[in-house]
Short mmCIF file of C-alpha atoms and ligand atoms in Angstrom, two decimals:
data_model
loop_
_atom_site.label_atom_id
_atom_site.label_comp_id
_atom_site.label_asym_id
_atom_site.label_seq_id
_atom_site.Cartn_x
_atom_site.Cartn_y
_atom_site.Cartn_z
CA MET A 1 97.92 77.36 72.32
CA HIS A 2 98.64 73.97 73.81
CA GLN A 3 96.80 70.66 73.69
CA LYS A 4 98.63 67.98 75.60
CA TYR A 5 98.16 69.43 79.09
CA LEU A 6 95.42 71.43 80.70
CA PRO A 7 96.78 75.02 80.60
CA SER A 8 98.42 75.97 83.90
CA PHE A 9 98.53 79.66 82.93
CA ALA A 10 95.63 82.10 83.07
CA LYS A 11 94.27 83.92 79.99
CA ARG A 12 95.68 87.42 79.58
CA ASN A 13 94.47 90.30 77.44
CA GLY A 14 97.73 90.12 75.49
CA ARG A 15 98.50 93.85 75.59
CA ILE A 16 102.12 94.55 74.68
CA THR A 17 103.82 97.93 75.08
CA ASN A 18 105.82 99.49 72.25
CA SER A 19 109.11 98.92 74.03
CA GLN A 20 108.24 95.24 74.69
CA LYS A 21 107.38 94.96 70.97
CA ARG A 22 110.76 96.42 69.99
CA ASN A 23 112.56 94.07 72.40
CA LEU A 24 110.69 91.08 70.98
CA GLU A 25 112.27 91.74 67.57
CA LEU A 26 115.49 90.45 69.20
CA PHE A 27 113.84 87.32 70.57
CA LYS A 28 115.46 84.90 68.10
CA SER A 29 118.92 85.52 69.54
CA PHE A 30 117.70 84.47 73.01
CA GLU A 31 115.41 81.65 72.04
CA ILE A 32 115.90 78.00 72.76
CA LYS A 33 113.37 75.75 71.04
CA ASN A 34 114.26 72.47 72.72
CA LEU A 35 116.85 70.73 74.91
CA GLU A 36 119.24 70.33 71.97
CA ASP A 37 119.43 74.12 71.61
CA LEU A 38 119.85 74.37 75.36
CA LYS A 39 122.73 71.90 75.46
CA TYR A 40 124.45 73.76 72.63
CA SER A 41 124.25 77.04 74.61
CA LEU A 42 125.41 75.26 77.76
CA LYS A 43 128.85 74.38 76.34
CA LYS A 44 130.43 77.56 77.74
CA TYR A 45 128.94 77.18 81.23
CA SER A 46 129.51 74.97 84.24
CA LYS A 47 125.93 75.06 85.53
CA CYS A 48 122.38 75.43 84.31
CA ALA A 49 119.38 76.90 86.16
CA LEU A 50 115.77 76.97 84.98
CA GLU A 51 113.15 79.46 86.15
CA ILE A 52 109.62 78.39 85.26
CA GLY A 53 107.05 81.18 84.80
CA PHE A 54 109.46 84.10 85.22
CA GLY A 55 106.74 86.76 84.78
CA ASN A 56 108.50 90.05 84.05
CA GLY A 57 111.89 88.41 84.74
CA GLU A 58 113.03 90.36 87.79
CA ASN A 59 114.31 87.32 89.72
CA LEU A 60 115.84 85.79 86.59
CA ILE A 61 117.85 88.97 85.96
CA ASN A 62 119.10 89.04 89.56
CA GLN A 63 120.09 85.37 89.44
CA ALA A 64 121.97 85.89 86.17
CA ILE A 65 123.91 88.83 87.66
CA LEU A 66 124.74 86.93 90.86
CA ASN A 67 125.75 83.73 89.02
CA PRO A 68 127.62 84.69 85.84
CA ASN A 69 129.04 81.17 85.28
CA THR A 70 125.57 79.66 85.19
CA LEU A 71 123.39 79.53 82.08
CA HIS A 72 119.91 80.69 83.14
CA ILE A 73 116.95 79.42 81.18
CA GLY A 74 113.69 81.30 81.59
CA SER A 75 110.43 79.64 80.64
CA GLU A 76 107.36 81.82 80.10
CA VAL A 77 104.38 81.69 77.78
CA TYR A 78 103.53 85.41 77.69
CA LYS A 79 105.15 87.68 75.13
CA SER A 80 104.81 90.79 77.32
CA GLY A 81 107.01 89.24 80.05
CA ILE A 82 109.51 88.02 77.45
CA GLY A 83 109.65 91.55 75.98
CA SER A 84 110.35 93.02 79.43
CA LEU A 85 113.02 90.39 80.13
CA ILE A 86 114.85 91.09 76.84
CA GLY A 87 114.84 94.81 77.66
CA ALA A 88 116.43 94.12 81.06
CA ILE A 89 118.97 91.66 79.61
CA ASN A 90 120.14 94.32 77.17
CA GLN A 91 120.16 97.07 79.75
CA LYS A 92 122.31 94.97 82.12
CA LYS A 93 124.40 93.58 79.21
CA LEU A 94 123.87 89.97 80.26
CA SER A 95 124.86 87.06 78.03
CA ASN A 96 123.94 84.11 80.28
CA ILE A 97 120.14 84.02 79.75
CA LYS A 98 118.16 82.01 77.21
CA ILE A 99 114.39 81.90 76.83
CA TYR A 100 111.95 79.07 76.22
CA GLN A 101 108.63 80.53 75.11
CA ASN A 102 106.20 77.71 75.66
CA ASP A 103 104.60 75.48 78.23
CA VAL A 104 107.65 74.18 80.11
CA ARG A 105 106.18 70.68 80.11
CA ASP A 106 106.83 70.53 76.36
CA LEU A 107 110.56 71.01 76.99
CA PHE A 108 110.53 67.82 79.06
CA ASP A 109 108.50 65.74 76.63
CA ARG A 110 111.38 63.42 75.74
CA GLU A 111 113.87 60.93 77.19
CA PRO A 112 115.06 62.00 80.66
CA GLU A 113 118.49 63.57 80.92
CA GLU A 114 120.21 65.13 83.93
CA ILE A 115 120.78 68.76 82.94
CA PHE A 116 119.67 71.23 85.60
CA ASP A 117 121.53 72.23 88.76
CA LEU A 118 118.62 74.33 89.98
CA ILE A 119 114.92 74.79 89.19
CA ILE A 120 113.06 77.86 90.47
CA ILE A 121 109.29 78.38 90.47
CA ILE A 122 108.05 81.59 92.09
CA CYS A 123 104.31 82.04 92.52
CA PRO A 124 102.98 79.48 90.07
CA ASP A 125 99.44 80.44 88.99
CA PRO A 126 97.41 79.56 92.10
CA TRP A 127 94.06 78.50 90.63
CA PRO A 128 92.41 79.05 94.02
CA LYS A 129 88.96 77.64 93.20
CA GLU A 130 88.75 73.93 93.93
CA LYS A 131 87.28 73.13 90.51
CA HIS A 132 90.47 74.63 88.97
CA HIS A 133 93.01 72.82 91.15
CA LYS A 134 93.60 70.35 88.32
CA ARG A 135 95.17 73.23 86.36
CA ARG A 136 97.88 73.79 88.94
CA LEU A 137 101.35 73.23 87.50
CA ILE A 138 102.86 71.59 90.56
CA ASN A 139 101.59 68.11 91.30
CA LYS A 140 103.16 64.65 91.64
CA GLU A 141 103.42 64.07 87.87
CA PHE A 142 105.11 67.43 87.38
CA LEU A 143 107.58 66.75 90.22
CA GLN A 144 108.51 63.45 88.56
CA MET A 145 108.91 65.26 85.23
CA ILE A 146 111.34 67.88 86.55
CA PHE A 147 113.11 65.33 88.75
CA ASN A 148 114.00 63.39 85.57
CA PHE A 149 115.90 66.39 84.20
CA MET A 150 117.69 67.45 87.37
CA LYS A 151 121.24 66.44 88.24
CA GLU A 152 122.00 64.46 91.36
CA ASN A 153 122.35 66.89 94.33
CA SER A 154 120.62 69.66 92.40
CA TYR A 155 118.11 72.02 94.00
CA LEU A 156 114.47 72.97 93.73
CA HIS A 157 113.19 76.33 95.02
CA ILE A 158 109.47 77.05 95.06
CA SER A 159 107.47 79.87 96.62
CA THR A 160 103.75 80.48 96.72
CA ASP A 161 101.55 83.04 98.43
CA TRP A 162 98.51 80.73 98.48
CA GLN A 163 98.20 78.67 101.65
CA ASN A 164 96.12 75.94 100.08
CA TYR A 165 98.60 75.52 97.18
CA ALA A 166 101.49 75.48 99.69
CA GLU A 167 99.79 72.64 101.57
CA SER A 168 99.34 70.59 98.40
CA ILE A 169 102.96 71.24 97.28
CA GLU A 170 104.21 70.19 100.73
CA GLU A 171 102.13 67.02 100.64
CA ASP A 172 103.22 66.15 97.07
CA LEU A 173 106.88 66.64 97.99
CA ARG A 174 106.44 64.53 101.14
CA VAL A 175 104.81 61.66 99.27
CA PHE A 176 107.23 61.92 96.35
CA LYS A 177 110.17 61.27 98.73
CA LYS A 178 112.88 61.75 96.09
CA PHE A 179 113.55 65.32 97.19
CA SER A 180 114.87 66.06 100.66
CA LYS A 181 114.05 69.25 102.49
CA ILE A 182 116.94 71.58 103.25
CA LYS A 183 117.05 74.19 105.97
CA ASN A 184 118.53 77.25 104.35
CA SER A 185 117.55 78.74 101.02
CA ILE A 186 119.95 77.71 98.29
CA ILE A 187 119.42 80.87 96.29
CA THR A 188 120.06 84.47 97.21
CA ARG A 189 116.85 86.37 96.59
CA LYS A 190 117.56 90.09 96.40
CA GLU A 191 113.93 91.08 96.48
CA LEU A 192 110.41 89.73 96.26
CA THR A 193 108.81 89.37 92.84
CA LYS A 194 105.77 91.27 91.63
CA PHE A 195 103.43 88.43 92.58
CA GLU A 196 105.02 87.91 95.98
CA ARG A 197 104.65 91.64 96.67
CA ARG A 198 101.02 91.46 95.57
CA GLY A 199 100.44 88.48 97.87
CA ILE A 200 101.86 90.37 100.83
CA SER A 201 99.87 93.52 100.04
CA GLU A 202 96.74 91.31 100.02
CA GLU A 203 97.83 89.88 103.39
CA ARG A 204 98.79 86.41 102.22
CA LYS A 205 101.80 84.63 103.70
CA ILE A 206 104.62 83.50 101.41
CA SER A 207 105.59 79.83 101.81
CA VAL A 208 109.01 78.85 100.52
CA PHE A 209 110.26 75.34 99.75
CA ASP A 210 113.92 74.47 99.29
CA PHE A 211 114.63 70.86 98.36
CA LYS A 212 117.56 68.81 97.16
CA LYS A 213 117.39 65.94 94.71
CA SER A 214 118.84 62.98 96.54
CA ILE A 215 118.62 59.50 95.13
C1 SAM B 301 101.50 84.18 88.89
S1 SAM B 301 102.69 84.43 87.65
C2 SAM B 301 104.22 84.67 88.59
C3 SAM B 301 105.26 85.39 87.80
C4 SAM B 301 106.57 85.63 88.53
N1 SAM B 301 107.24 84.38 88.84
C5 SAM B 301 106.36 86.43 89.78
O1 SAM B 301 106.45 85.85 90.86
O2 SAM B 301 106.11 87.64 89.65
C6 SAM B 301 102.93 82.79 87.02
C7 SAM B 301 103.62 82.77 85.69
O3 SAM B 301 103.86 81.42 85.30
C8 SAM B 301 103.66 81.30 83.91
N2 SAM B 301 103.33 79.90 83.63
C9 SAM B 301 102.25 79.22 84.06
N3 SAM B 301 102.26 77.97 83.61
C10 SAM B 301 103.40 77.84 82.88
C11 SAM B 301 103.96 76.77 82.13
N4 SAM B 301 103.33 75.59 82.05
N5 SAM B 301 105.12 76.97 81.48
C12 SAM B 301 105.74 78.18 81.56
N6 SAM B 301 105.25 79.24 82.24
C13 SAM B 301 104.08 79.07 82.88
C14 SAM B 301 102.50 82.25 83.63
O4 SAM B 301 102.48 82.66 82.28
C15 SAM B 301 102.79 83.40 84.59
O5 SAM B 301 103.52 84.44 83.98
#
């Protein structure tokens, strides 16, 4: 699928339900292909949030309901999740969500520009085996990449249910220095996501990081 970066997403069997398939027929009206498309859609909104790896979209939907004046961009590579998200968007009659169906790092492969007020990453693929750690999405290079596209005083919210990944994220953020830790969560999370619930049911602790871009 993608050549420039080592894939940060795991292989899936690609099964898509009939309703997801029907929803995907509407994909074009939600799609953004690049930052130019995004900026065009942003004209009507005061803020822009990006959720990377939205899975089935449950948090993205909640954020879009809670923040109607924000344009919410969801980035996901799997069609099944995109199909579920489109179904929920239509059911809730939401107009403030757009979808980027690709490796999010491709969206940022251009001149930096301060666009996002908030970036959310919930349960990035953990790649628990040490030999796979290089596939993890969040590392120093990735933090620099997203930093370049965040506005001054914008926020970064990350959660993971894998202790070892949490430790490496914490260390990368500490060394990176351009984000400062904030005490209280900057987003209202109505409920845990599917992967957070799975983590808890498998007795893993959820670590949450809330940071502010401060120059
Ligand atoms: C473990 S799942 C978590 C899904 C959801 N956030 C949740 O908590 O239920 C991680 C998701 O991130 C997506 N993902 C991984 N790397 C990505 C990338 N480079 N760009 C966009 N999405 C990515 C995967 O396809 C997968 O759906």
